[in-house]
Tab-separated table of C-alpha atoms in Angstrom:
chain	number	residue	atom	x	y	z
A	1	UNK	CA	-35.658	-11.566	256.196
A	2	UNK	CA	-37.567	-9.095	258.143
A	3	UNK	CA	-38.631	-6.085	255.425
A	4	UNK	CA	-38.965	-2.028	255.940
A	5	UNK	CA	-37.443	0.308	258.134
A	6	UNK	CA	-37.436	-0.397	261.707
A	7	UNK	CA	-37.495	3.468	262.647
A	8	UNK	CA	-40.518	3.082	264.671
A	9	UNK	CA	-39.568	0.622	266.933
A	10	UNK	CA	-38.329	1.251	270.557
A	11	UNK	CA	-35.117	0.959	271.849
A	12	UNK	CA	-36.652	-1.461	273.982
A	13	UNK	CA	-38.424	-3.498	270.908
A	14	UNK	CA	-35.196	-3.638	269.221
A	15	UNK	CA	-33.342	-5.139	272.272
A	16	UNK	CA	-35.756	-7.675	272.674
A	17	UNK	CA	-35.870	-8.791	268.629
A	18	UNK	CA	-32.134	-8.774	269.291
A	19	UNK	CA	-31.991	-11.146	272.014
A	20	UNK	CA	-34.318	-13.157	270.569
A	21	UNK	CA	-32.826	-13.559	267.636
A	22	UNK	CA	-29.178	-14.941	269.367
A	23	UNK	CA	-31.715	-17.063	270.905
A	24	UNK	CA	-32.366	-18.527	267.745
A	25	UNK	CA	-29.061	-18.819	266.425
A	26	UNK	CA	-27.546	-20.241	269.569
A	27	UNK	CA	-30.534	-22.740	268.303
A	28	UNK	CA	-29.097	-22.979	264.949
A	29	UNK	CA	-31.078	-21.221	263.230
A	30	UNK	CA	-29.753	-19.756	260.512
A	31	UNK	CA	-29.274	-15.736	260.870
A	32	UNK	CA	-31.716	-14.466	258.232
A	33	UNK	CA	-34.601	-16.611	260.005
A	34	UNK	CA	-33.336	-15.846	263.217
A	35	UNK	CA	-34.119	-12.275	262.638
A	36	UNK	CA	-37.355	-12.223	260.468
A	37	UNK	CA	-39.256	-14.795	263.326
A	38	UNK	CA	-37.650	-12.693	266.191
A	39	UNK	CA	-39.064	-9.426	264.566
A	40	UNK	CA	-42.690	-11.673	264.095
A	41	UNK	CA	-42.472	-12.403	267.847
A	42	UNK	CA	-41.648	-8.586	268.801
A	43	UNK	CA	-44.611	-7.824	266.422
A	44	UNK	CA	-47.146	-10.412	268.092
A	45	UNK	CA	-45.779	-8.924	271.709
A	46	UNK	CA	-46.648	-5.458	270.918
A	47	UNK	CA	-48.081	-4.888	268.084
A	48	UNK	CA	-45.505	-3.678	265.935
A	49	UNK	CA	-43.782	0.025	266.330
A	50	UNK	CA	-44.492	2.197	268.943
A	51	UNK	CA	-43.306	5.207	268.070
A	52	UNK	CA	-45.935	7.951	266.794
A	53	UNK	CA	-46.189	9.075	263.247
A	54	UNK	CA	-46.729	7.247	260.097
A	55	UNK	CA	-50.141	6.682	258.147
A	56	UNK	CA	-51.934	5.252	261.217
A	57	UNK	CA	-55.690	7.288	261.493
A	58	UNK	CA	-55.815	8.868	264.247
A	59	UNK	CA	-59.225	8.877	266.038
A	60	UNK	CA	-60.884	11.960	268.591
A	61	UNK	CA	-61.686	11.124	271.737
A	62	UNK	CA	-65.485	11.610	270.837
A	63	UNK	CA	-65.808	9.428	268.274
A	64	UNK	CA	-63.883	6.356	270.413
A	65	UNK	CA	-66.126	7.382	273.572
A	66	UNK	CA	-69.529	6.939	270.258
A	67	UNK	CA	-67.394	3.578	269.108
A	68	UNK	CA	-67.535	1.764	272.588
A	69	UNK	CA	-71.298	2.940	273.712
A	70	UNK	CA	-72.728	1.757	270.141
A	71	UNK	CA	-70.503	-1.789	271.073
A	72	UNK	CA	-71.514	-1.980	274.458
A	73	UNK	CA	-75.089	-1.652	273.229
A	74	UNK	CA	-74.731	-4.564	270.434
A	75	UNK	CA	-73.241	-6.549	272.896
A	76	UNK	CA	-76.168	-6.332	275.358
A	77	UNK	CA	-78.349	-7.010	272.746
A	78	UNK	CA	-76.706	-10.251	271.736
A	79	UNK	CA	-76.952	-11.221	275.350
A	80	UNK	CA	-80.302	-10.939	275.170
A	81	UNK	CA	-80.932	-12.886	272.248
A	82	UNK	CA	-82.071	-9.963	269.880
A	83	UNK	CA	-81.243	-10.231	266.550
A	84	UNK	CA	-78.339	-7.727	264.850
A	85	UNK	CA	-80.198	-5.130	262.631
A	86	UNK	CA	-80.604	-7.291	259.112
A	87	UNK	CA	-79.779	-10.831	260.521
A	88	UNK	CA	-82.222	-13.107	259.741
A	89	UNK	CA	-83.006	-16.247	260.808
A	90	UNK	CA	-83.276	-18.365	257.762
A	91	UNK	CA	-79.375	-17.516	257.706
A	92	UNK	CA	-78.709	-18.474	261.155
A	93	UNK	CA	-76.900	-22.683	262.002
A	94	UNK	CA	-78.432	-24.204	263.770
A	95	UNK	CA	-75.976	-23.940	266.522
A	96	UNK	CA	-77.059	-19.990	266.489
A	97	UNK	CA	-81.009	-20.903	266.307
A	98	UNK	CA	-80.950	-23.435	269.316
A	99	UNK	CA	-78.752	-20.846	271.034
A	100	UNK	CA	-81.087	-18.303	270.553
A	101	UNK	CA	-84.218	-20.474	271.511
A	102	UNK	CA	-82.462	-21.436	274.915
A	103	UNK	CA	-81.530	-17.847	275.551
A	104	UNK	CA	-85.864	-17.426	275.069
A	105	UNK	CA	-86.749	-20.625	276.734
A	106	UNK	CA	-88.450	-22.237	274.336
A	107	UNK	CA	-89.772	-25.819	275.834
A	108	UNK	CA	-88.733	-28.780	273.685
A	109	UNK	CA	-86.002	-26.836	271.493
A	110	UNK	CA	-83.652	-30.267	272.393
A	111	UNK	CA	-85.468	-32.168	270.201
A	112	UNK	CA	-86.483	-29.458	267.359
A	113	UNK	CA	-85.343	-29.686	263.414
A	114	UNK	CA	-83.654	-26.399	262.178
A	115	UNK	CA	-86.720	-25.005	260.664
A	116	UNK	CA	-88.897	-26.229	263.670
A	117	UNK	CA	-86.453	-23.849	265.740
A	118	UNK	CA	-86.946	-21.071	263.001
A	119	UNK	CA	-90.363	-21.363	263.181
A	120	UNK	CA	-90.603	-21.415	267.126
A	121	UNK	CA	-88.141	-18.223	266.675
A	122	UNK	CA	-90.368	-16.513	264.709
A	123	UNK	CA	-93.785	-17.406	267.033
A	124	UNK	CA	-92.087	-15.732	269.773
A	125	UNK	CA	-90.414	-12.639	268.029
């Protein structure tokens, strides 16, 4: 059985966990899973209540414009096979070492033990 108040959903979300449910109970389903799994799918769908208020943090325009440059700039150096600030490559797999040493092209990294790869790493940091 779905739990708490279901003030924040649309009138749109609630049609939709409504018809869902019958879905399920056309299904035979019984009606207390019926609703609780059609309220789970109208949570997956949209991410739960749309309506504003509630405890959620709200967040300034600034600080979301800061959030996505300061992504967009660990991102590029992932591409580029620079290490995240304190990752260190003793703690790498060696999925993540050979990965790095292709994105360097490092000859003969194929055929390379894990701490031949760290110590390639290291030669050309």
């Amino acid at each position: 059985m779905p739990r708490g108040s279901k003030d924040k959903y649309t009138d749109k979300q609630k049609r939709k966990a409504e018809h869902i449910e019958e879905s399920y109970e056309a299904k035979g389903v019984s009606k207390d899973e019926a609703e609780s799994r059609a309220w789970a799918t109208v949570n997956k769908q949209s991410g739960g209540g749309e309506r504003t208020g509630g405890s959620g943090q709200k967040t300034s325009a600034g600080e979301k414009q800061a959030a996505r440059k300061s992504s967009a700039r660990r991102a590029a150096a992932t591409r580029k096979g620079v290490p995240r600030p304190g990752q260190k490559v003793d703690g790498m797999t060696k999925t993540e070492l050979m990965e790095r040493a292709r994105k360097r092209n490092i000859p003969g990294r194929s055929k390379m033990r894990k701490s031949e790869l760290i110590e390639a790493l290291r030669k050309g940091a």
